[in-house]
Amino acid sequence: MKKNTVLSRAFLFLMFLFLYAPIFVLIVFSFNDSKSNAVWGGFTLDWYVQLFQNQTVLTALRTTLLVSLLATLAATVAGTAAAIGFSSMRRRSRNLCLTVNNIPLTNPDIITGVSMMLLFVFAGQVLADLSAWLNAQSWAEQANLWFNFSFNLGFWTLLIAHITFDIPYVILSVLPRIRQLDPNLAEAALDLGASPLTAFRKVVLPELMPGIINGALIAFTMSIDDFVISYFTAGSQVSTLSMVVYSMVRRRVSPEINALSTLMFVAVLVLLIAINVRQARQDAARQRELRSAGRV
Amino acid sequence: MAKELIRLQNLCMAFDDEPVLNNINLYINDKEFLTLLGPSGCGKTTTLRIIGGFTTPTSGDVLFDGVRINDVPPNRRQINTVFQKYALFPHLNVFENVAFGLRLKRVPDPKDSAGKRMVRLTEEEIRSRVMEMLEVVSLKGFENRKPDALSGGQQQRVAIARALVNRPKVLLLDEPLGALDLKLRKDMQIELKRIQQQVGITFVYVTHDQEEALTMSDTIVVMDKGTIQQIGSPEDIYNEPKNAFVADFIGESNIIDGVMLRDKCVKMYGREFACLDGGFAENEPVDVVIRPEDIDIVPPEQGQLVGTVTSVTFKGMQYDIIVDFRGFKWLIQTTDHSPVGARIGVKIDPDGFHIMKKSAYSGQFGDYSSYSDEYDELSDADAVGTDEQEDGYAE
Ligand SMILES: Nc1ncnc2c1ncn2[C@@H]1O[C@H](COP(=O)(O)OP(=O)(O)OP(=O)(O)O)[C@@H](O)[C@H]1O
Ligand SMILES: [Mg+2]
């Protein structure tokens, strides 16, 4: 019995060591006053300073934040609307939709990334052909029109890809809230004179808000975090932070990367903690509610 | 003459081809307290939701003040609802819950002489109306509480205040007292009746509690299986039930097979009894209803019928005595004690008999041979007879 606990403790320790040792090393060496990743040369913040003077990194940071924010916003709106739509479906079609929704979650990122890239390239080609055909028409020439619908991989394709892979997370976190919703609430609002839109805004939305915010936080984390899908859909002109890290590593391992990775790790960690704290608070509130309901 | 406010015309409702309401015809007068009464699943909530505008009937019309309102959405109807589970807004406190309807309201601008411009109510006006309403439901001092910090009875009163503050023409209440304990329910029954008379509006009240219906209503609509069985005042329904279902659902009833020999004379157990009813065909088979409190116990030699006491239950005000008359068990309520096994006679005055035409419900209710099961009988959805039995009597 006793031996068992010692063993399991040791196992747990090893597990955490494997999980966190690399990150720990990374963080420590981001403060290392030496170019080497093996020798400790004293404490410095130089790498962080350099990082913030590196134009490539700063541009990538801006892209990452912009894409993540916009994608989160769009995915939250679309995901919430989809979740509401799902919940008013009949059971069979709802289950079908949920399965379809869950596939991208379990799909390997590489497949999502490659397939989206192919889709964008294909769509770009089709639109380019369409533009060329339109421009060849005599009426276009007479009206002095010049069409150009074609596009290349870049910021917008990156954004669309992020919105796409964020939506399922939002749906998954909003749906349970809708299930808990008393269907009479919206009716009560209508009954009191609210238009359907007002009823949604003043009664349904506040009730769904905790789920929506959770979904948005998860979506944001996923966007900041993503490398594979971004890599395939951003094209050659636009880079996110994770893509910059990757290309820097390919050239040479600089302690600057350690600093950048440390910052990204901390940012994602803060977000995850925020999500978990919210979740725990909500669960506690629900427990309280259930208890008080049981007492009445 | 009371003014008619709402009329339901040939109303039918089906969910997935499953009929839930069959040809409901009903009118509701202004300032009336009307109760829909019936067992669980008989379509009370569905009827109420159709009046409120939350459900569209499969066929038939809803008229309000003579105008067809089938297609008017709930937010445009001068009707407010107290939902079966209150449906208070959890994220708003009591004050904001009650103020919800007022904040959406638009009234003609008093400063605009043409009366065309519509404005919101002022904050002071909202505050004074909400506080006035909270006073009516005795909830002053609770304005800042969230609904989950209120007891069931308090939540229910918030729900009533939230609806009434809008001064609707009609208030729909769906079993609003269902979640309360007996004592609180009795208090709230009186309270609700008082509020209804004080504000002078029409109440359409849903319940499956016959006693509640009898004490509160001006008019009772007894429903079963999506069909109206009887409409009438509480006295009418109690004294002149139309069929065995109504007789059994409203109060306790002994229902016995009989034959109407001629006007004012009914035959049962091979004996003739004087009664007050008439208008039946000669020798028409009928259901005879005798209320347990209309039966007098007399010494056997003076009795119209003689039976054996099989059980006695003390009920506080009276004894419930089950008496076996040739295998058919009657319930008698009396203040006199008779021991089990005693042979007793009974006497029934002519006004103690209520004669009903045979119906699909004949033979299903009114026998007390399994007395303790009596209350379950109502929830037994298959208890209603088939047409076969009816034919049997008609031969
Ligand atoms: N949305 C719905 N879809 C399908 N069937 C429904 C729906 N709403 C009600 N029903 C069915 O309609 C019938 C009547 O329901 P209703 O809620 O009107 O009963 P009720 O008289 O209010 O009963 P209770 O006293 O239990 O509240 C029931 O058999 C119920 O199963
Ligand atoms: Mg109901």
XYZ file of N, CA and C in Angstrom, chain B residues 26-258:
699
model
N -65.622 28.276 -26.117
C -65.623 28.845 -24.777
C -65.626 30.354 -24.895
N -66.427 31.030 -24.050
C -66.258 32.477 -24.003
C -65.982 32.922 -22.574
N -65.227 33.988 -22.465
C -64.785 34.468 -21.164
C -65.226 35.917 -21.033
N -65.931 36.222 -19.951
C -66.439 37.577 -19.765
C -65.403 38.489 -19.129
N -65.600 39.789 -19.334
C -64.741 40.790 -18.712
C -64.850 40.687 -17.186
N -63.709 40.801 -16.512
C -63.633 40.793 -15.038
C -64.055 39.473 -14.405
N -64.100 38.441 -15.207
C -64.521 37.138 -14.707
C -63.319 36.365 -14.175
N -63.535 35.530 -13.169
C -62.506 34.587 -12.710
C -62.905 33.219 -13.238
N -62.239 32.824 -14.350
C -62.586 31.558 -14.986
C -61.472 30.542 -14.754
N -61.860 29.336 -14.394
C -60.865 28.314 -14.105
C -60.967 27.165 -15.086
N -59.820 26.764 -15.637
C -59.750 25.537 -16.424
C -59.321 24.444 -15.471
N -60.168 23.440 -15.315
C -59.923 22.394 -14.326
C -59.894 21.054 -15.035
N -58.907 20.253 -14.688
C -58.865 18.926 -15.304
C -57.619 18.189 -14.878
N -57.586 16.882 -15.114
C -56.426 16.092 -14.699
C -55.189 16.441 -15.522
N -54.045 16.000 -15.079
C -52.780 16.282 -15.750
C -52.826 15.812 -17.200
N -52.350 16.646 -18.091
C -52.260 16.255 -19.499
C -53.542 16.439 -20.285
N -54.550 17.097 -19.694
C -55.831 17.205 -20.403
C -55.835 18.381 -21.371
N -54.784 19.211 -21.361
C -54.707 20.296 -22.340
C -54.934 21.678 -21.759
N -54.865 21.814 -20.462
C -55.086 23.124 -19.830
C -54.007 24.116 -20.239
N -52.738 23.715 -20.064
C -51.642 24.614 -20.412
C -51.688 24.975 -21.889
N -51.992 23.977 -22.722
C -52.069 24.235 -24.160
C -53.129 25.286 -24.465
N -54.308 25.170 -23.835
C -55.370 26.161 -24.045
C -54.888 27.551 -23.635
N -54.231 27.611 -22.479
C -53.748 28.892 -21.968
C -52.706 29.497 -22.920
N -51.816 28.634 -23.425
C -50.766 29.124 -24.326
C -51.357 29.638 -25.640
N -52.464 29.055 -26.048
C -53.115 29.547 -27.266
C -53.716 30.929 -27.007
N -54.319 31.116 -25.818
C -54.868 32.439 -25.495
C -53.735 33.458 -25.391
N -52.610 33.049 -24.814
C -51.469 33.947 -24.646
C -50.733 34.229 -25.944
N -50.921 33.364 -26.948
C -50.286 33.577 -28.237
C -48.969 32.839 -28.416
N -48.650 31.916 -27.506
C -47.379 31.192 -27.606
C -47.500 29.952 -28.473
N -48.730 29.504 -28.670
C -48.967 28.334 -29.502
C -50.040 28.704 -30.510
N -49.833 28.300 -31.754
C -50.841 28.569 -32.782
C -51.728 27.341 -32.913
N -53.041 27.514 -32.801
C -53.927 26.345 -32.894
C -53.891 25.750 -34.291
N -54.097 24.430 -34.382
C -54.137 23.769 -35.683
C -55.329 24.280 -36.480
N -56.462 24.461 -35.804
C -57.610 25.079 -36.468
C -58.465 25.769 -35.417
N -59.369 26.628 -35.876
C -60.220 27.365 -34.952
C -59.694 28.764 -34.715
N -60.519 29.586 -34.049
C -60.191 31.001 -33.896
C -60.138 31.416 -32.430
N -59.293 32.417 -32.179
C -59.271 33.078 -30.887
C -59.736 34.512 -31.122
N -60.809 34.917 -30.450
C -61.314 36.281 -30.609
C -61.079 37.054 -29.321
N -60.618 38.295 -29.471
C -60.429 39.169 -28.319
C -61.242 40.419 -28.596
N -62.244 40.673 -27.751
C -63.113 41.833 -27.963
C -63.726 41.794 -29.357
N -64.035 40.599 -29.830
C -64.666 40.461 -31.137
C -63.705 40.440 -32.308
N -62.403 40.654 -32.065
C -61.428 40.690 -33.157
C -60.624 39.395 -33.144
N -60.438 38.809 -34.322
C -59.664 37.580 -34.425
C -58.187 37.892 -34.170
N -57.585 37.200 -33.188
C -56.192 37.530 -32.844
C -55.258 36.345 -33.052
N -55.678 35.355 -33.842
C -54.817 34.189 -34.081
C -53.390 34.577 -34.453
N -53.261 35.625 -35.287
C -51.942 35.952 -35.828
C -51.266 37.102 -35.094
N -51.857 37.533 -33.982
C -51.231 38.605 -33.208
C -50.198 37.978 -32.272
N -48.926 38.430 -32.348
C -47.903 37.824 -31.484
C -48.137 38.197 -30.016
N -47.571 37.403 -29.086
C -47.843 37.617 -27.658
C -47.514 39.036 -27.183
N -46.456 39.647 -27.753
C -46.069 40.976 -27.271
C -47.044 42.067 -27.691
N -47.998 41.723 -28.575
C -48.994 42.720 -28.987
C -50.353 42.439 -28.369
N -50.438 41.428 -27.483
C -51.744 41.117 -26.874
C -51.839 41.776 -25.511
N -53.055 42.252 -25.190
C -53.234 42.882 -23.878
C -53.471 41.808 -22.823
N -52.591 40.827 -22.838
C -52.736 39.671 -21.968
C -51.379 39.415 -21.328
N -51.357 39.147 -20.035
C -50.095 38.770 -19.401
C -50.243 37.421 -18.720
N -49.102 36.758 -18.550
C -49.128 35.375 -18.092
C -48.278 35.188 -16.836
N -48.786 34.373 -15.924
C -47.953 33.889 -14.816
C -47.667 32.429 -15.128
N -46.405 32.124 -15.427
C -46.073 30.803 -15.917
C -46.047 29.767 -14.799
N -46.223 28.496 -15.221
C -46.291 27.401 -14.256
C -45.039 27.375 -13.376
N -43.878 27.677 -13.967
C -42.655 27.700 -13.150
C -42.134 29.122 -13.010
N -43.017 30.097 -13.019
C -42.736 31.511 -12.776
C -41.920 32.189 -13.865
N -40.821 31.535 -14.335
C -39.981 32.128 -15.384
C -39.545 33.551 -15.038
N -39.105 33.773 -13.803
C -38.520 35.080 -13.454
C -37.164 35.194 -14.127
N -36.750 36.433 -14.434
C -35.457 36.627 -15.082
C -34.356 36.539 -14.024
N -33.517 35.505 -14.083
C -32.579 35.244 -12.987
C -31.537 36.343 -12.811
N -31.189 37.055 -13.898
C -30.105 38.027 -13.797
C -30.610 39.394 -13.347
N -31.931 39.538 -13.158
C -32.485 40.826 -12.732
C -33.037 40.700 -11.313
N -32.944 41.783 -10.536
C -33.505 41.728 -9.191
C -35.026 41.903 -9.249
N -35.639 41.835 -8.082
C -37.103 41.862 -8.028
C -37.643 43.126 -8.684
N -37.037 44.268 -8.354
C -37.514 45.531 -8.918
C -37.477 45.496 -10.447
N -36.318 45.079 -10.997
C -36.162 45.086 -12.456
C -37.053 44.044 -13.123
N -37.271 42.924 -12.447
C -38.208 41.940 -12.979
C -39.585 42.554 -13.151
N -40.042 43.241 -12.093
C -41.382 43.830 -12.147
C -41.417 44.989 -13.143
N -40.303 45.730 -13.232
C -40.278 46.902 -14.107
C -40.098 46.535 -15.581
N -39.819 45.263 -15.867
C -39.452 44.850 -17.222
C -40.462 45.317 -18.281
N -41.729 45.028 -18.023
C -42.766 45.397 -18.997
C -42.918 46.903 -19.123
N -42.796 47.610 -17.972
C -42.984 49.070 -17.987
C -41.881 49.752 -18.782
N -40.658 49.217 -18.696
C -39.548 49.840 -19.418
C -39.716 49.717 -20.923
N -40.507 48.744 -21.378
C -40.708 48.561 -22.819
C -41.910 49.342 -23.328
N -42.711 49.805 -22.385
C -43.987 50.413 -22.747
C -43.788 51.770 -23.422
N -44.643 52.059 -24.412
C -44.695 53.391 -25.024
C -46.092 53.939 -24.788
N -46.159 55.169 -24.298
C -47.475 55.786 -24.081
C -47.532 57.088 -24.858
N -48.747 57.558 -25.188
C -48.857 58.838 -25.890
C -48.228 59.949 -25.060
N -47.484 60.819 -25.733
C -46.807 61.921 -25.054
C -47.842 62.908 -24.505
N -47.838 63.155 -23.193
C -48.823 64.094 -22.637
C -48.632 65.512 -23.172
N -47.408 65.819 -23.635
C -47.152 67.179 -24.120
C -47.599 67.365 -25.565
N -47.852 66.243 -26.241
C -48.244 66.312 -27.641
C -49.769 66.279 -27.735
N -50.365 67.400 -28.140
C -51.829 67.499 -28.109
C -52.469 66.538 -29.112
N -51.804 66.273 -30.227
C -52.358 65.362 -31.218
C -52.371 63.921 -30.691
N -51.567 63.653 -29.653
C -51.546 62.317 -29.055
C -50.926 61.279 -29.955
N -50.102 61.721 -30.928
C -49.508 60.766 -31.855
C -48.129 60.315 -31.403
N -47.354 61.255 -30.809
C -45.993 60.911 -30.401
C -46.026 59.944 -29.235
N -45.205 58.887 -29.298
C -45.174 57.924 -28.219
C -43.865 58.096 -27.447
N -43.959 58.069 -26.131
C -42.744 58.206 -25.319
C -42.687 57.081 -24.291
N -41.491 56.887 -23.747
C -41.329 55.919 -22.658
C -41.880 56.499 -21.375
N -42.160 55.619 -20.430
C -42.555 56.086 -19.103
C -41.345 56.717 -18.427
N -41.589 57.705 -17.593
C -40.471 58.304 -16.871
C -40.024 57.375 -15.755
N -38.785 57.594 -15.318
C -38.218 56.742 -14.265
C -39.053 56.821 -12.978
N -39.534 58.042 -12.651
C -40.342 58.179 -11.415
C -41.634 57.379 -11.546
N -42.241 57.456 -12.729
C -43.502 56.751 -12.906
C -43.310 55.244 -12.783
N -42.216 54.751 -13.403
C -41.924 53.323 -13.306
C -41.736 52.938 -11.843
N -40.925 53.746 -11.142
C -40.642 53.442 -9.738
C -41.928 53.404 -8.912
N -42.791 54.395 -9.122
C -43.982 54.441 -8.278
C -44.927 53.278 -8.603
N -45.012 52.917 -9.891
C -45.920 51.804 -10.222
C -45.385 50.473 -9.717
N -44.047 50.294 -9.819
C -43.466 49.039 -9.324
C -43.668 48.930 -7.817
N -43.389 50.041 -7.098
C -43.499 49.982 -5.645
C -44.947 49.746 -5.220
N -45.856 50.370 -5.947
C -47.278 50.172 -5.657
C -47.654 48.688 -5.816
N -47.132 48.096 -6.889
C -47.453 46.683 -7.152
C -46.813 45.771 -6.109
N -45.581 46.093 -5.715
C -44.925 45.272 -4.687
C -45.684 45.357 -3.375
N -46.283 46.527 -3.132
C -47.135 46.693 -1.959
C -48.327 45.732 -2.032
N -48.965 45.688 -3.208
C -50.139 44.825 -3.385
C -49.808 43.367 -3.081
N -48.634 42.907 -3.519
C -48.284 41.503 -3.287
C -47.440 41.340 -2.019
N -47.440 42.351 -1.163
C -46.694 42.351 0.115
C -45.238 41.933 -0.058
N -44.530 42.597 -0.960
C -43.109 42.288 -1.153
C -42.249 43.540 -1.028
N -42.754 44.556 -0.320
C -41.938 45.757 -0.120
C -40.698 45.377 0.670
N -39.559 45.947 0.290
C -38.321 45.633 0.999
C -37.534 44.521 0.322
N -38.115 43.881 -0.710
C -37.412 42.802 -1.401
C -36.884 43.253 -2.759
N -36.968 44.581 -3.062
C -36.670 45.067 -4.412
C -35.314 44.613 -4.940
N -34.316 44.550 -4.052
C -32.962 44.316 -4.537
C -32.547 42.854 -4.520
N -33.455 41.968 -4.100
C -33.106 40.549 -4.078
C -33.153 39.973 -5.486
N -32.253 39.003 -5.738
C -32.342 38.235 -6.971
C -33.359 37.109 -6.760
N -34.006 36.653 -7.840
C -35.044 35.620 -7.684
C -34.572 34.380 -6.918
N -33.288 33.970 -7.116
C -32.879 32.735 -6.447
C -32.696 32.924 -4.941
N -32.819 34.166 -4.461
C -32.748 34.406 -3.025
C -34.143 34.583 -2.427
N -35.162 34.073 -3.142
C -36.539 34.188 -2.652
C -37.130 32.802 -2.450
N -38.103 32.707 -1.542
C -38.812 31.432 -1.361
C -39.778 31.239 -2.533
N -40.305 30.023 -2.657
C -41.235 29.715 -3.743
C -42.436 30.654 -3.752
N -42.985 30.907 -2.571
C -44.158 31.773 -2.477
C -43.840 33.201 -2.883
N -42.657 33.669 -2.486
C -42.256 35.034 -2.850
C -42.025 35.144 -4.350
N -41.374 34.119 -4.934
C -41.136 34.138 -6.384
C -42.463 34.216 -7.122
N -43.422 33.446 -6.612
C -44.722 33.402 -7.261
C -45.382 34.781 -7.223
N -45.214 35.482 -6.089
C -45.826 36.803 -5.989
C -45.104 37.816 -6.883
N -43.782 37.632 -7.053
C -43.064 38.496 -7.997
C -43.625 38.280 -9.406
N -43.851 37.006 -9.749
C -44.376 36.689 -11.082
C -45.734 37.362 -11.294
N -46.569 37.349 -10.253
C -47.888 37.982 -10.368
C -47.732 39.498 -10.502
N -46.844 40.079 -9.678
C -46.627 41.525 -9.741
C -46.090 41.924 -11.110
N -45.153 41.133 -11.642
C -44.542 41.444 -12.927
C -45.590 41.477 -14.035
N -46.596 40.591 -13.924
C -47.646 40.571 -14.935
C -48.661 41.690 -14.703
N -49.072 41.868 -13.438
C -50.163 42.805 -13.144
C -49.773 44.264 -13.323
N -48.476 44.574 -13.140
C -48.048 45.957 -13.183
C -48.317 46.581 -14.548
N -48.459 45.733 -15.578
C -48.729 46.235 -16.918
C -50.204 46.541 -17.151
N -51.001 46.323 -16.112
C -52.452 46.538 -16.191
C -53.052 45.870 -17.424
N -52.861 44.550 -17.548
C -53.423 43.848 -18.706
C -54.929 43.744 -18.561
N -55.593 43.447 -19.667
C -57.033 43.199 -19.593
C -57.292 41.813 -19.030
N -56.340 40.906 -19.328
C -56.523 39.521 -18.910
C -55.223 39.009 -18.303
N -55.339 38.283 -17.202
C -54.171 37.631 -16.621
C -54.371 36.124 -16.724
N -53.375 35.450 -17.314
C -53.429 33.992 -17.412
C -52.541 33.419 -16.323
N -53.051 32.497 -15.547
C -52.247 31.917 -14.466
C -52.244 30.407 -14.608
N -51.039 29.832 -14.767
C -50.922 28.393 -14.977
C -50.488 27.708 -13.683
N -51.423 27.117 -12.993
C -51.165 26.449 -11.723
C -50.174 27.235 -10.868
N -50.480 28.500 -10.598
C -49.478 29.331 -9.926
C -49.208 28.889 -8.492
N -50.107 28.121 -7.905
C -49.910 27.752 -6.509
C -49.410 26.318 -6.364
N -49.107 25.701 -7.500
C -48.749 24.282 -7.480
C -47.564 23.949 -6.589
N -46.589 24.865 -6.510
C -45.353 24.534 -5.801
C -45.422 24.880 -4.312
N -46.550 25.396 -3.861
C -46.597 25.882 -2.478
C -47.190 24.834 -1.543
N -46.854 24.952 -0.238
C -47.441 24.010 0.708
C -48.883 24.416 1.010
N -49.604 23.524 1.657
C -51.049 23.676 1.807
C -51.434 25.001 2.447
N -50.755 25.343 3.550
C -51.089 26.545 4.303
C -50.908 27.791 3.431
N -49.715 27.866 2.789
C -49.399 29.018 1.945
C -50.367 29.079 0.767
N -50.726 27.901 0.254
C -51.620 27.860 -0.893
C -52.975 28.459 -0.534
N -53.479 28.088 0.651
C -54.780 28.633 1.099
C -54.696 30.164 1.221
N -53.600 30.647 1.831
C -53.449 32.098 1.987
C -53.413 32.775 0.630
N -52.636 32.174 -0.290
C -52.471 32.800 -1.608
C -53.770 32.753 -2.410
N -54.584 31.714 -2.198
C -55.886 31.661 -2.886
C -56.713 32.889 -2.533
N -56.763 33.179 -1.221
C -57.528 34.347 -0.769
C -56.908 35.623 -1.318
N -55.562 35.665 -1.249
C -54.818 36.826 -1.719
C -55.096 37.096 -3.205
N -55.046 36.030 -4.009
C -55.257 36.168 -5.455
C -56.662 36.672 -5.756
N -57.631 36.093 -5.062
C -59.017 36.500 -5.260
C -59.164 37.990 -4.904
N -58.492 38.390 -3.814
C -58.562 39.786 -3.382
C -57.948 40.697 -4.449
N -56.781 40.295 -4.961
C -56.104 41.096 -5.988
C -56.988 41.222 -7.224
N -57.600 40.095 -7.606
C -58.437 40.106 -8.812
C -59.591 41.088 -8.652
N -60.206 41.090 -7.453
C -61.330 42.001 -7.245
C -60.850 43.442 -7.126
N -59.655 43.599 -6.509
C -59.126 44.957 -6.308
C -58.782 45.625 -7.632
N -58.069 44.895 -8.516
C -57.673 45.521 -9.770
C -58.731 45.350 -10.856
N -59.697 44.462 -10.625
C -60.829 44.343 -11.530
C -60.476 43.896 -12.934
N -59.706 42.808 -13.068
C -59.406 42.303 -14.408
C -59.817 40.837 -14.507
N -59.797 40.342 -15.746
C -60.188 38.964 -16.001
C -59.043 38.019 -15.646
N -59.346 36.976 -14.900
C -58.356 35.940 -14.600
C -58.752 34.662 -15.322
N -57.812 34.081 -16.051
C -58.013 32.715 -16.547
C -57.017 31.852 -15.805
N -57.533 30.970 -14.997
C -56.739 30.283 -13.991
C -56.735 28.797 -14.318
N -55.566 28.187 -14.271
C -55.475 26.758 -14.548
C -55.136 26.012 -13.270
N -55.847 24.949 -13.000
C -55.512 24.132 -11.836
C -56.016 22.714 -12.047
N -55.435 21.777 -11.303
C -56.048 20.442 -11.302
C -56.602 20.139 -9.913
N -56.678 21.203 -9.070
C -57.169 21.049 -7.707
C -58.628 21.514 -7.673
N -59.559 20.560 -7.520
C -60.987 20.899 -7.621
C -61.415 21.843 -6.512
N -60.811 21.695 -5.325
C -61.220 22.545 -4.216
C -60.838 24.002 -4.489
N -59.596 24.167 -5.020
C -59.132 25.497 -5.396
C -60.092 26.121 -6.408
N -60.480 25.314 -7.396
C -61.389 25.805 -8.434
C -62.720 26.225 -7.828
N -63.256 25.402 -6.934
C -64.566 25.712 -6.352
C -64.526 26.985 -5.520
N -63.454 27.191 -4.745
C -63.439 28.348 -3.854
C -63.174 29.653 -4.585
N -62.411 29.625 -5.693
C -61.975 30.891 -6.289
C -62.791 31.361 -7.478
N -63.429 30.442 -8.201
C -63.910 30.785 -9.543
C -65.299 31.396 -9.586
N -65.539 32.200 -10.619
C -66.898 32.554 -11.015
C -67.437 31.468 -11.940
N -66.558 30.997 -12.825
C -66.936 29.970 -13.790
C -65.865 28.886 -13.817
N -66.287 27.641 -13.888
C -65.341 26.537 -13.990
C -65.554 25.829 -15.323
N -64.440 25.529 -15.991
C -64.490 24.734 -17.217
C -63.808 23.420 -16.899
N -64.572 22.333 -16.875
C -63.980 21.030 -16.574
C -63.554 20.389 -17.884
N -62.280 19.993 -17.958
C -61.753 19.398 -19.184
C -61.232 17.999 -18.908
N -61.309 17.162 -19.936
C -60.630 15.869 -19.873
C -60.279 15.465 -21.289
N -59.087 14.970 -21.487
C -58.641 14.499 -22.802
C -58.892 15.525 -23.896
N -58.604 16.777 -23.611
C -58.704 17.803 -24.628
C -60.121 18.184 -25.007
N -61.094 17.749 -24.211
C -62.493 18.073 -24.509
C -63.122 18.729 -23.289
N -63.942 19.751 -23.526
C -64.657 20.372 -22.414
C -65.793 19.453 -21.991
N -65.837 19.104 -20.709
C -66.888 18.225 -20.211
C -68.080 19.028 -19.709
N -67.790 20.162 -19.071
C -68.881 20.975 -18.543
C -68.367 22.378 -18.254
N -69.224 23.375 -18.484
C -68.921 24.756 -18.120
C -70.029 25.230 -17.197
N -69.685 25.868 -16.091
C -70.738 26.360 -15.215
C -70.166 27.008 -13.979
N -71.068 27.553 -13.164
C -70.637 28.124 -11.893
C -70.229 26.963 -10.982
N -69.442 27.259 -9.936
C -69.049 26.185 -9.019
C -70.264 25.411 -8.497
N -71.337 26.128 -8.164
C -72.539 25.456 -7.649
C -73.119 24.513 -8.699
N -73.246 25.018 -9.934
C -73.776 24.185 -11.025
C -72.966 22.910 -11.172
N -71.651 23.101 -11.232
C -70.784 21.966 -11.496
C -70.889 20.947 -10.366
N -70.970 21.457 -9.156
C -71.012 20.541 -8.020
C -72.380 19.867 -7.933
N -73.445 20.659 -8.084
C -74.782 20.110 -7.861
C -75.345 19.392 -9.072
N -74.975 19.830 -10.262
C -75.539 19.219 -11.467
C -74.445 18.758 -12.418
N -73.614 17.828 -11.977
C -72.561 17.351 -12.893
C -73.184 16.720 -14.125
N -72.533 16.954 -15.282
C -73.121 16.493 -16.542
C -72.875 15.021 -16.790
N -71.728 14.523 -16.303
C -71.466 13.102 -16.513
C -70.625 12.542 -15.371
N -70.373 11.261 -15.446
C -69.693 10.581 -14.342
C -68.298 11.154 -14.104
N -67.645 11.591 -15.182
C -66.306 12.151 -15.004
C -66.354 13.398 -14.134
N -67.251 14.310 -14.482
C -67.347 15.563 -13.726
C -67.763 15.276 -12.285
N -68.768 14.418 -12.134
C -69.249 14.092 -10.793
C -68.115 13.555 -9.939
N -67.297 12.738 -10.541
C -66.224 12.134 -9.775
C -65.079 13.097 -9.540
N -64.776 13.943 -10.550
C -63.624 14.840 -10.424
C -63.913 15.944 -9.428
N -65.164 16.417 -9.395
C -65.525 17.484 -8.463
C -66.093 16.837 -7.215
N -65.348 16.804 -6.178
C -65.817 16.238 -4.921
C -65.961 14.730 -4.987
N -66.527 14.153 -3.932
C -66.712 12.708 -3.878
C -68.120 12.387 -4.340
N -68.273 11.276 -5.062
C -69.599 10.913 -5.562
C -69.761 9.404 -5.575
N -70.961 8.950 -5.188
C -71.348 7.573 -5.458
C -72.122 7.612 -6.767
N -71.722 6.808 -7.727
C -72.399 6.812 -9.024
C -72.942 5.412 -9.277
N -74.255 5.320 -9.383
C -74.922 4.014 -9.425
C -75.742 3.918 -10.706
N -75.757 2.723 -11.302
C -76.618 2.487 -12.467
C -78.073 2.576 -12.048
N -78.868 3.251 -12.836
C -80.292 3.307 -12.512
C -81.118 3.376 -13.779
